[in-house]
Structure formats: C-alpha cells, structure tokens
Short mmCIF file of C-alpha atoms in Angstrom, two decimals:
data_model
loop_
_atom_site.label_atom_id
_atom_site.label_comp_id
_atom_site.label_asym_id
_atom_site.label_seq_id
_atom_site.Cartn_x
_atom_site.Cartn_y
_atom_site.Cartn_z
CA MET A 1 -0.66 -182.76 -154.30
CA VAL A 2 -0.84 -182.07 -150.58
CA LYS A 3 -0.18 -178.43 -149.80
CA LEU A 4 2.08 -177.54 -146.90
CA ARG A 5 0.49 -175.54 -144.13
CA THR A 6 2.07 -172.54 -142.45
CA VAL A 7 2.73 -173.78 -138.93
CA VAL A 8 4.14 -172.55 -135.66
CA LEU A 9 5.27 -175.45 -133.50
CA THR A 10 5.04 -175.07 -129.76
CA SER A 11 8.20 -174.52 -127.77
CA SER A 12 7.68 -177.84 -126.01
CA VAL A 13 7.66 -179.69 -129.33
CA ILE A 14 10.78 -177.89 -130.54
CA ALA A 15 12.52 -178.58 -127.24
CA THR A 16 11.64 -182.25 -127.50
CA CYS A 17 13.06 -182.41 -131.02
CA PHE A 18 16.46 -181.00 -130.16
CA ALA A 19 16.91 -182.32 -126.64
CA GLN A 20 17.39 -185.88 -127.90
CA THR A 21 20.77 -187.49 -128.42
CA THR A 22 22.22 -187.90 -131.90
CA LEU A 23 21.56 -191.06 -133.86
CA ALA A 24 25.21 -192.04 -133.56
CA GLN A 25 24.79 -192.18 -129.78
CA MET A 26 21.69 -194.33 -129.86
CA ASN A 27 21.69 -198.06 -129.27
CA SER A 28 20.06 -200.17 -131.96
CA LYS A 29 17.31 -201.21 -129.54
CA ASP A 30 16.18 -197.59 -129.44
CA HIS A 31 15.65 -197.48 -133.20
CA LYS A 32 12.46 -197.95 -135.16
CA TRP A 33 12.47 -198.31 -138.90
CA ILE A 34 9.75 -196.45 -140.77
CA THR A 35 8.54 -195.94 -144.31
CA LEU A 36 7.21 -192.52 -145.27
CA GLY A 37 6.66 -190.38 -148.32
CA LYS A 38 9.78 -188.91 -149.88
CA ASP A 39 8.18 -185.45 -149.88
CA ALA A 40 7.65 -185.60 -146.13
CA ALA A 41 11.10 -187.04 -145.43
CA LEU A 42 12.92 -184.32 -147.36
CA THR A 43 10.91 -181.52 -145.74
CA ILE A 44 11.36 -182.84 -142.20
CA GLU A 45 15.08 -183.44 -142.75
CA GLN A 46 15.42 -179.77 -143.67
CA LEU A 47 13.35 -178.50 -140.74
CA VAL A 48 14.63 -180.87 -138.05
CA PRO A 49 18.11 -182.18 -138.87
CA GLY A 50 18.79 -185.36 -136.92
CA LEU A 51 15.17 -186.36 -136.30
CA LEU A 52 15.49 -188.99 -139.04
CA SER A 53 18.57 -191.01 -139.89
CA GLU A 54 20.85 -190.32 -142.86
CA ARG A 55 19.12 -190.56 -146.21
CA LYS A 56 21.07 -193.18 -148.15
CA ILE A 57 20.25 -196.28 -146.17
CA ILE A 58 19.07 -198.57 -148.96
CA LYS A 59 22.04 -200.24 -150.62
CA LYS A 60 20.09 -201.28 -153.71
CA PRO A 61 17.22 -198.98 -154.68
CA VAL A 62 13.76 -200.12 -155.66
CA VAL A 63 12.88 -199.67 -159.34
CA ASN A 64 9.37 -200.67 -160.44
CA GLY A 65 8.92 -202.82 -157.37
CA GLU A 66 12.23 -204.67 -157.73
CA VAL A 67 15.68 -204.17 -156.22
CA SER A 68 18.03 -202.52 -158.70
CA ASN A 69 21.62 -203.69 -159.17
CA ASN A 70 22.77 -200.12 -159.79
CA ASP A 71 24.40 -199.05 -156.53
CA ASN A 72 25.24 -195.63 -157.93
CA ILE A 73 21.63 -194.44 -158.02
CA SER A 74 20.25 -192.77 -154.92
CA PRO A 75 17.17 -194.68 -153.69
CA ASP A 76 15.32 -191.41 -153.14
CA LYS A 77 15.33 -190.82 -156.91
CA GLN A 78 13.63 -194.13 -157.63
CA SER A 79 10.66 -194.12 -155.27
CA THR A 80 8.03 -191.85 -153.75
CA ILE A 81 8.44 -193.88 -150.55
CA VAL A 82 11.65 -194.01 -148.51
CA VAL A 83 12.98 -195.90 -145.50
CA ARG A 84 14.30 -194.05 -142.46
CA SER A 85 15.39 -194.83 -138.91
CA ILE A 86 14.17 -192.91 -135.87
CA ASN A 87 14.56 -193.14 -132.11
CA SER A 88 11.41 -194.78 -130.76
CA LYS A 89 11.04 -191.97 -128.21
CA ARG A 90 10.80 -189.44 -131.03
CA ILE A 91 8.07 -191.09 -133.07
CA GLU A 92 5.44 -188.83 -131.50
CA VAL A 93 7.51 -185.80 -132.51
CA LEU A 94 7.45 -187.08 -136.08
CA SER A 95 3.69 -187.55 -135.76
CA VAL A 96 3.30 -183.89 -134.80
CA TYR A 97 5.22 -182.77 -137.86
CA MET A 98 3.25 -185.06 -140.17
CA HIS A 99 -0.02 -183.69 -138.79
CA ARG A 100 0.93 -180.03 -138.87
CA LEU A 101 2.89 -179.90 -142.10
CA PHE A 102 1.02 -182.40 -144.27
CA ASN A 103 -2.22 -183.03 -142.35
CA ARG A 104 -1.61 -186.75 -142.67
CA CYS A 105 -3.04 -188.97 -139.96
CA GLY A 106 -0.01 -191.10 -139.41
CA GLY A 107 1.76 -190.43 -142.69
CA PHE A 108 4.32 -193.11 -141.92
CA MET A 109 4.39 -196.80 -141.03
CA VAL A 110 6.54 -198.46 -138.36
CA HIS A 111 8.48 -201.69 -139.00
CA PRO A 112 10.39 -203.98 -136.62
CA SER A 113 13.62 -204.06 -138.66
CA TYR A 114 15.40 -202.56 -141.65
CA GLN A 115 14.87 -205.78 -143.58
CA SER A 116 11.12 -205.73 -142.99
CA ALA A 117 10.89 -202.03 -143.91
CA HIS A 118 12.81 -202.63 -147.14
CA LYS A 119 10.62 -205.64 -147.98
CA PHE A 120 7.52 -203.60 -147.20
CA LEU A 121 8.63 -200.83 -149.56
CA LYS A 122 9.23 -203.34 -152.35
CA GLN A 123 5.88 -205.06 -151.94
CA THR A 124 4.04 -201.72 -151.79
CA HIS A 125 5.45 -200.76 -155.18
CA ARG A 126 4.64 -204.18 -156.57
CA TYR A 127 1.04 -204.16 -155.35
CA VAL A 128 0.38 -200.59 -156.46
CA ASP A 129 1.66 -201.46 -159.93
CA ARG A 130 -0.46 -204.60 -159.98
CA ALA A 131 -3.56 -202.61 -159.01
CA LYS A 132 -3.07 -200.32 -162.01
CA HIS A 133 -3.16 -203.30 -164.35
CA ARG A 134 -6.12 -204.82 -162.49
CA ALA A 135 -8.27 -201.75 -163.11
CA ALA A 136 -9.06 -202.83 -166.66
CA SER A 137 -9.19 -206.57 -166.01
CA ASP A 138 -12.14 -208.92 -166.35
CA ILE A 139 -11.74 -209.87 -162.67
CA ALA A 140 -12.38 -206.30 -161.61
CA GLU A 141 -15.44 -206.07 -163.84
CA THR A 142 -16.83 -209.30 -162.38
CA THR A 143 -16.24 -208.32 -158.76
CA TYR A 144 -17.49 -204.77 -159.08
CA SER A 145 -20.86 -205.14 -160.76
CA ILE A 146 -24.07 -203.29 -159.91
CA ASN A 147 -27.11 -205.56 -159.81
CA GLN A 148 -28.69 -205.18 -156.36
CA GLN A 149 -30.75 -202.08 -157.11
CA GLN A 150 -33.89 -203.26 -155.37
CA GLN A 151 -32.14 -204.09 -152.11
CA VAL A 152 -30.02 -200.93 -152.05
CA ALA A 153 -33.01 -198.74 -152.85
CA GLN A 154 -34.86 -200.25 -149.91
CA LEU A 155 -32.02 -199.60 -147.46
CA LEU A 156 -30.90 -196.09 -148.44
CA PRO A 157 -33.90 -194.20 -146.97
CA GLN A 158 -33.29 -195.89 -143.62
CA ILE A 159 -29.90 -194.20 -143.13
CA THR A 160 -30.56 -191.60 -140.42
CA GLU A 161 -28.55 -188.45 -139.73
CA SER A 162 -29.62 -188.33 -136.09
CA GLN A 163 -28.19 -191.80 -135.42
CA ILE A 164 -24.83 -190.80 -136.87
CA ARG A 165 -24.86 -187.55 -134.89
CA HIS A 166 -25.66 -189.47 -131.70
CA THR A 167 -22.65 -191.77 -132.10
CA ILE A 168 -20.35 -188.84 -132.87
CA GLY A 169 -21.55 -187.22 -129.65
CA LYS A 170 -20.89 -190.32 -127.58
CA LEU A 171 -17.36 -190.81 -128.89
CA SER A 172 -16.35 -187.14 -128.77
CA ALA A 173 -17.47 -186.98 -125.13
CA TYR A 174 -14.36 -188.93 -124.08
CA GLN A 175 -11.47 -186.77 -122.86
CA ASN A 176 -9.51 -188.35 -125.68
CA ARG A 177 -9.24 -191.68 -127.48
CA TYR A 178 -5.46 -191.69 -127.50
CA TYR A 179 -3.97 -195.14 -127.98
CA LEU A 180 -2.06 -195.12 -124.66
CA SER A 181 -4.71 -193.46 -122.47
CA GLU A 182 -7.30 -195.13 -120.26
CA THR A 183 -10.06 -193.24 -122.05
CA GLY A 184 -8.69 -194.53 -125.35
CA VAL A 185 -8.97 -198.07 -124.03
CA GLN A 186 -12.50 -197.43 -122.78
CA ALA A 187 -13.60 -195.88 -126.08
CA ALA A 188 -12.64 -199.06 -127.95
CA LYS A 189 -14.63 -201.14 -125.47
CA PHE A 190 -17.60 -198.79 -125.89
CA ILE A 191 -17.57 -199.36 -129.66
CA LYS A 192 -17.44 -203.11 -129.12
CA ARG A 193 -20.45 -202.93 -126.79
CA GLN A 194 -22.37 -200.73 -129.21
CA TRP A 195 -21.76 -203.03 -132.18
CA ALA A 196 -22.53 -206.12 -130.08
CA HIS A 197 -25.81 -204.54 -129.01
CA LEU A 198 -26.78 -203.97 -132.64
CA ALA A 199 -26.08 -207.67 -133.30
CA ARG A 200 -27.84 -208.93 -130.17
CA ASN A 201 -30.46 -210.88 -132.16
CA ARG A 202 -27.94 -212.60 -134.44
CA ASP A 203 -26.09 -215.64 -133.09
CA ASP A 204 -24.00 -215.90 -136.25
CA ILE A 205 -22.32 -212.50 -135.78
CA GLN A 206 -19.16 -212.04 -133.70
CA VAL A 207 -17.84 -208.79 -132.24
CA LYS A 208 -14.36 -209.04 -130.76
CA LEU A 209 -11.51 -206.90 -129.51
CA PHE A 210 -8.31 -207.35 -131.49
CA ASN A 211 -5.52 -206.85 -128.96
CA HIS A 212 -2.12 -205.42 -129.89
CA ASP A 213 1.15 -206.39 -128.22
CA SER A 214 2.81 -203.02 -127.70
CA TYR A 215 -0.02 -200.71 -126.58
CA PRO A 216 -3.22 -201.03 -124.53
CA GLN A 217 -5.85 -199.82 -126.99
CA SER A 218 -7.59 -202.59 -128.90
CA SER A 219 -9.06 -202.59 -132.36
CA VAL A 220 -12.66 -203.77 -132.79
CA ILE A 221 -13.83 -206.27 -135.42
CA MET A 222 -17.40 -207.31 -136.22
CA THR A 223 -17.76 -210.36 -138.46
CA ILE A 224 -20.93 -211.18 -140.40
CA PRO A 225 -20.15 -214.57 -141.96
CA GLY A 226 -20.93 -215.18 -145.60
CA LYS A 227 -23.45 -217.88 -146.43
CA THR A 228 -22.03 -219.17 -149.70
CA LYS A 229 -18.57 -217.54 -149.97
CA PRO A 230 -17.39 -217.26 -146.35
CA ASP A 231 -13.70 -217.18 -147.31
CA GLU A 232 -14.17 -214.04 -149.39
CA ILE A 233 -14.10 -210.99 -147.12
CA VAL A 234 -15.35 -207.43 -147.57
CA VAL A 235 -13.77 -204.97 -145.10
CA VAL A 236 -15.20 -201.60 -144.07
CA GLY A 237 -13.09 -199.76 -141.49
CA GLY A 238 -12.01 -196.55 -139.83
CA HIS A 239 -9.76 -195.62 -136.94
CA LEU A 240 -11.21 -195.18 -133.48
CA ASP A 241 -8.40 -193.22 -131.79
CA SER A 242 -8.00 -189.45 -131.50
CA ILE A 243 -5.06 -187.20 -130.72
CA ASN A 244 -4.21 -183.67 -129.63
CA GLY A 245 -1.16 -182.51 -131.55
CA GLY A 246 0.09 -180.05 -128.95
CA ASP A 247 -0.68 -180.92 -125.33
CA PRO A 248 0.45 -183.95 -123.27
CA ARG A 249 -1.21 -186.78 -125.11
CA LEU A 250 -2.41 -188.94 -122.20
CA THR A 251 -4.53 -186.22 -120.59
CA ALA A 252 -5.14 -183.71 -123.38
CA LEU A 253 -8.63 -182.94 -124.58
CA ALA A 254 -9.02 -184.48 -128.05
CA PRO A 255 -12.72 -184.90 -128.88
CA GLY A 256 -11.96 -185.99 -132.43
CA ALA A 257 -15.54 -185.49 -133.61
CA ASP A 258 -14.53 -185.41 -137.25
CA ASP A 259 -11.24 -187.30 -136.87
CA ASN A 260 -12.52 -189.89 -136.53
CA ALA A 261 -15.72 -190.24 -134.53
CA SER A 262 -17.46 -189.39 -137.80
CA GLY A 263 -15.99 -192.41 -139.59
CA ILE A 264 -16.87 -194.82 -136.78
CA ALA A 265 -20.37 -193.32 -136.60
CA THR A 266 -20.74 -193.78 -140.36
CA ILE A 267 -19.78 -197.45 -140.05
CA THR A 268 -22.07 -197.92 -137.04
CA GLU A 269 -25.04 -196.59 -139.00
CA ILE A 270 -24.30 -198.98 -141.88
CA ILE A 271 -24.27 -201.84 -139.37
CA ARG A 272 -27.52 -200.68 -137.75
CA VAL A 273 -29.46 -200.53 -141.01
CA LEU A 274 -28.13 -203.85 -142.32
CA LEU A 275 -28.97 -205.72 -139.12
CA LYS A 276 -32.33 -204.01 -138.70
CA ASN A 277 -33.19 -205.58 -142.05
CA ASP A 278 -31.77 -208.98 -141.08
CA PHE A 279 -29.14 -208.84 -143.82
CA TYR A 280 -27.32 -212.09 -144.60
CA PRO A 281 -24.48 -211.79 -147.13
CA GLU A 282 -23.02 -214.33 -149.50
CA ARG A 283 -19.52 -213.00 -148.74
CA THR A 284 -18.23 -212.37 -145.22
CA ILE A 285 -18.34 -208.75 -144.07
CA GLN A 286 -15.95 -207.40 -141.44
CA PHE A 287 -16.44 -203.97 -139.92
CA MET A 288 -13.29 -202.70 -138.20
CA GLY A 289 -12.41 -199.90 -135.81
CA TYR A 290 -8.62 -199.56 -135.85
CA ALA A 291 -6.53 -198.62 -132.84
CA ALA A 292 -3.54 -196.26 -132.94
CA GLU A 293 -3.88 -194.86 -136.45
CA GLU A 294 -2.73 -191.39 -135.47
CA ILE A 295 0.72 -192.59 -134.47
CA GLY A 296 1.64 -194.51 -137.63
CA LEU A 297 -1.30 -196.74 -138.69
CA LEU A 298 -0.31 -199.25 -136.02
CA GLY A 299 -3.63 -201.07 -135.57
CA SER A 300 -4.49 -201.53 -139.22
CA SER A 301 -0.88 -202.52 -139.99
CA ASP A 302 -1.09 -205.35 -137.47
CA ILE A 303 -4.40 -206.60 -138.83
CA ALA A 304 -3.57 -206.33 -142.54
CA ALA A 305 -0.20 -208.04 -142.05
CA GLN A 306 -1.83 -210.86 -140.12
CA TYR A 307 -4.42 -211.31 -142.86
CA ARG A 308 -1.69 -211.43 -145.51
CA GLU A 309 0.28 -213.96 -143.47
CA ALA A 310 -2.84 -216.13 -143.27
CA ASN A 311 -3.49 -215.65 -147.01
CA LYS A 312 -6.99 -214.39 -146.37
CA LYS A 313 -8.92 -213.43 -149.47
CA ILE A 314 -9.99 -209.81 -149.19
CA VAL A 315 -12.34 -208.80 -152.00
CA GLY A 316 -12.22 -205.10 -151.14
CA VAL A 317 -11.54 -202.58 -148.39
CA VAL A 318 -13.15 -199.18 -147.86
CA GLN A 319 -11.79 -196.71 -145.30
CA PHE A 320 -13.97 -194.09 -143.61
CA ASP A 321 -11.74 -191.49 -141.95
CA MET A 322 -13.24 -187.99 -141.58
CA THR A 323 -16.68 -187.91 -143.21
CA ASN A 324 -18.52 -184.96 -141.67
CA PHE A 325 -16.87 -181.71 -142.82
CA GLN A 326 -17.75 -180.48 -146.30
CA GLY A 327 -14.91 -178.11 -146.99
CA SER A 328 -15.10 -178.25 -150.79
CA ALA A 329 -17.85 -178.32 -153.40
CA ASN A 330 -17.51 -182.08 -153.82
CA ASP A 331 -19.69 -184.26 -151.64
CA ILE A 332 -17.26 -187.18 -151.64
CA VAL A 333 -13.61 -187.09 -152.70
CA LEU A 334 -11.88 -190.32 -153.74
CA MET A 335 -8.18 -190.47 -152.94
CA GLU A 336 -6.25 -191.71 -155.95
CA ASP A 337 -2.83 -192.46 -154.44
CA TYR A 338 -2.09 -195.78 -152.73
CA THR A 339 -5.61 -196.96 -153.51
CA ASP A 340 -7.10 -199.39 -156.01
CA PRO A 341 -8.15 -197.74 -159.30
CA ALA A 342 -10.73 -200.42 -160.15
CA GLN A 343 -12.48 -200.12 -156.83
CA ASN A 344 -12.31 -196.32 -156.98
CA GLN A 345 -14.06 -196.46 -160.34
CA PHE A 346 -16.66 -198.76 -158.84
CA LEU A 347 -17.36 -196.37 -155.95
CA ALA A 348 -17.82 -193.56 -158.45
CA ARG A 349 -20.25 -195.75 -160.40
CA LEU A 350 -22.14 -196.54 -157.22
CA ALA A 351 -22.49 -192.84 -156.50
CA ARG A 352 -23.71 -192.11 -160.03
CA THR A 353 -26.22 -194.96 -159.79
CA TYR A 354 -27.63 -194.52 -156.30
CA LEU A 355 -26.67 -190.97 -155.32
CA PRO A 356 -26.84 -189.00 -158.58
CA GLU A 357 -27.28 -185.69 -156.79
CA MET A 358 -23.81 -185.96 -155.25
CA GLN A 359 -20.65 -184.50 -156.74
CA ILE A 360 -17.68 -186.87 -156.72
CA GLY A 361 -14.17 -185.43 -156.76
CA TYR A 362 -10.63 -186.78 -156.72
CA SER A 363 -7.53 -185.86 -154.75
CA LYS A 364 -4.28 -187.26 -153.34
CA CYS A 365 -3.30 -187.39 -149.69
CA GLY A 366 0.24 -188.77 -149.73
CA TYR A 367 1.80 -191.93 -148.37
CA GLY A 368 0.28 -193.46 -145.25
CA CYS A 369 -2.37 -190.79 -144.77
CA SER A 370 -4.89 -193.29 -143.38
CA ASP A 371 -5.48 -196.99 -142.77
CA HIS A 372 -6.24 -197.91 -146.37
CA ALA A 373 -2.46 -197.73 -146.90
CA SER A 374 -1.97 -200.75 -144.63
CA TRP A 375 -4.21 -202.87 -146.83
CA THR A 376 -2.75 -201.57 -150.09
CA ALA A 377 0.76 -202.38 -148.88
CA ASN A 378 -0.32 -205.95 -148.19
CA GLY A 379 -1.75 -206.43 -151.65
CA TYR A 380 -5.44 -205.86 -150.99
CA PRO A 381 -7.69 -203.53 -153.04
CA ALA A 382 -8.50 -200.52 -150.87
CA SER A 383 -10.28 -197.20 -151.36
CA PHE A 384 -10.50 -194.02 -149.31
CA PRO A 385 -13.56 -191.80 -149.87
CA PHE A 386 -12.88 -188.54 -148.02
CA GLU A 387 -14.81 -185.48 -146.87
CA ALA A 388 -13.05 -182.83 -148.99
CA THR A 389 -10.03 -182.12 -151.14
CA MET A 390 -6.84 -182.03 -149.10
CA ASP A 391 -6.47 -178.27 -149.28
CA LYS A 392 -9.97 -177.71 -147.87
CA LEU A 393 -10.35 -180.30 -145.16
CA ASN A 394 -11.15 -179.63 -141.51
CA TRP A 395 -8.14 -177.73 -140.10
CA LYS A 396 -9.44 -178.08 -136.52
CA ILE A 397 -8.54 -181.77 -136.29
CA HIS A 398 -5.96 -182.86 -133.70
CA SER A 399 -7.08 -180.05 -131.41
CA THR A 400 -9.62 -179.25 -128.70
CA GLU A 401 -11.76 -177.65 -131.40
CA ASP A 402 -12.49 -180.81 -133.37
CA THR A 403 -16.14 -180.82 -132.32
CA ILE A 404 -19.34 -181.40 -134.24
CA GLU A 405 -19.94 -177.65 -134.16
CA GLN A 406 -17.28 -177.35 -136.87
CA SER A 407 -19.75 -179.25 -139.08
CA GLY A 408 -22.73 -177.10 -138.16
CA GLY A 409 -23.81 -179.27 -135.24
CA HIS A 410 -25.18 -182.01 -137.51
CA ALA A 411 -24.05 -185.12 -139.39
CA LEU A 412 -25.51 -184.39 -142.82
CA HIS A 413 -22.19 -184.81 -144.61
CA ALA A 414 -21.44 -188.15 -142.93
CA HIS A 415 -24.96 -189.21 -143.90
CA LYS A 416 -23.81 -189.25 -147.55
CA PHE A 417 -20.89 -191.54 -146.76
CA ALA A 418 -23.15 -193.99 -144.92
CA LYS A 419 -25.32 -194.20 -148.04
CA LEU A 420 -22.32 -194.86 -150.25
CA GLY A 421 -21.01 -197.39 -147.74
CA ILE A 422 -24.21 -199.40 -147.55
CA ALA A 423 -24.48 -199.48 -151.35
CA TYR A 424 -20.90 -200.77 -151.50
CA VAL A 425 -21.48 -203.49 -148.90
CA VAL A 426 -24.69 -204.77 -150.49
CA GLU A 427 -23.29 -204.83 -154.03
CA VAL A 428 -19.97 -206.47 -153.13
CA ALA A 429 -20.99 -208.79 -150.28
CA ILE A 430 -24.23 -209.69 -152.16
CA PRO A 431 -27.46 -210.45 -150.27
CA PHE A 432 -27.97 -214.17 -149.61
CA SER A 433 -31.67 -213.66 -149.17
CA HIS A 434 -33.69 -210.97 -150.90
CA ASP A 435 -36.36 -211.14 -148.24
CA PHE A 436 -35.65 -208.14 -146.01
#
C-alpha cells in the first residue's frame, strides 16, 4: 500500500483551499466530475472539508463492475474508486494534495459529466476483473511468447546510457514542462522534432502532435506501421509534462529530470536503437509522449478514450514514468494495481530471460498514479514498470531539486528500463524481417 508522507503545505496552498466558495454556491458549469481512489478521497475530505463534494453521490453503487439495486449500501463500501465533484478552479489544489500526500502523479481522472464518471467507474471495475481472468487464458499465452532471442540479443548491447542521459539533460533544461506554460508547449514540440529526426530515413513512419481541446500542450505520437498486422497496435508511452508542487505553475522551475524526462529519454533510446537497425514490425508500434499527466492524466485519457471509441485493437501498453532513481534494492518494480496481470507476468519473464542479473519487485501505487490507468480503464492491457517501491521512490519530484544529480549524475538506472522496453517491443510487435 502507498504510505502517507508527513507534509507541510505552504500557506499559499492552504489559503487557496479555504478561500473558495462552498459547493452549494457554485454553478454547475464550475464543476468537474472526477474519479479517484477511495483512500485518497477519505483522507482529503478529512484534511480539507469542502474541497470535494459530499460523499454519497452515486445512487446505485457498483458491485463487481455492475450497478447494484441495493440503495441502502454506501457506494464507498463497494469500490476502491469513488466519484466526486470539484470546482474546476480547485483541481490544481487537489493535484498538490495528491502529490504531497500520496506521491501520485495525477491520482485522479477528470470527466465531463456525472454520467460519464459513473460509467467510467463501472467499466474500470469490469475491465480490471476481466484482466484477472485473462491472465491464465490461452490468448495471453499466445500473445506473450518469447521467441525472438536472436534479435533481442543483437539490440540490447546497443542501448547507451549516455544517449539517455543526453535526452534527460535536454528536457530538464526547460524552465518547466507544465501543460499550460509556453515552455511546456515548446518541450512537446522538441520531442516531436527529436523523434522525427530519428525517423528521417523512414518514409513509412509518422510523428505527429496530438492536440487537446482544453489546454495548449500537445501529446506526441510516433507510428511505425505493422507490415502484416497493421491493425494490432503495441503502445509504449510516458508523460512529457513536469510540475512544481509549490510555486506558481506557469513560471516555476520544474526540471522534472526523473519525473518524467527519464521516461521520455528511455522511450527515445528504444526508438533510436530500433530505427538504427532498420526495424520493421509485423504489428504497428506507437510511441507516445502524453501531455498534462500531472494534473489528472488528461492527455492519455483523451487518447485512450478516442482509441476505445474507434475500437482500435491494442495488444499491449507499457508506461515509463520515472525510470532513473534506484531507491530500493529492486532494479525494476512492477505495479500490480490497475494493470494487466498477464502482461506483468510477461514482463517479469522477459527480465528473467534477457536481464537475469536484475531484481524484479512488485508494488502498488493506487488509483490513477500514472497514464497506464487511462488504458486500463478503457479495457486495454497495460503495465507500469517503475523505478522503486512506492515507499522508496524519488522524494525530490515536483520540486526544483528533481535533477539528474539525484540519480548520481548518470542514467544507469533508466538504461535497465530501455533494455526491458526494447525486449518487450521486439517480442510483442515481432520483427517482419530478421535482417538487421
């Protein structure tokens, strides 16, 4: 379980919390509906009465993914996820509490209406339950097989720590990558240019900005089309934004070297090595840099929902968010909550096969702790390999001190994640040609 941290909130944050009007005085247009973990909701309701709406807002609670007919049961007793309402101007206050109390990046998801939030909660339960049954299925065994040893063995030595470190340095040099700031917008464009440069010799590859309606920062998507199974998609992603939890967000210094320049750098190195070797997959691969994760998984929520609406077939999703701080003895920690058990098992098998010197651990990070939750909630198998157990992660994130110096000035830990990532991509996307 996630351990609460001892925190002292700044006077400006406290003032913001209590200077707002009561929910009864708000117009409905000021409201946003959110889903968040019950543990977080109960704690925040005790610390900041009035920040969230009243608790019993679901008329018929969700039981095992379905709406119960028993109106006498409190919904909070039936689910680890709850629905709340919040003034849209106070969402960033909630984000501060989620960061400082639970160390969850986001930790909640925003929905346009009560109906959509309630539907989202139901489908999350349904998909999580389905994933548990899928773990032992023949489909999972077929999808997650290991038979590309020669190709993976050829690529692994080409993963370079210095390349990862270089990308971390470039991204953390921005004042911040906040989703509303100009530097946040420019950082997304920089990632697009960098990925497009890596693909400059491949006419089949597309690198595009995915624009969002309600904020200026774009997500970035690279598509390597599959040769024989183009409709089957393998997604590898991480968020590109950063945040300072205390100072004015638009101008605050938020280098975000670990959170999450390290994840984007890990993905970039996977791309570099694949394209250097002229890799053509049977399945389509999409590498994604998500906008606005720190404020409620906004970018990945938009993308995953759009993919579900279009009935796109996602074979698997892996999230790289914070890969360069080894706070615990484990080299890679697989998050077990709101992820796909079958794919988690496969990642552990990949590590045992290709990276036997590494120690693999397991932990839980709570609801909505990173972008994998967006995919899980839309019914896609997602995994989240993380840098440490939750009680020993990098406590300097969301501050001016989230620099590469916290990781010893190198990217050796992220180097491990890039190796795991390239093994995953090759085994699941499958090489079309074995001639590298």
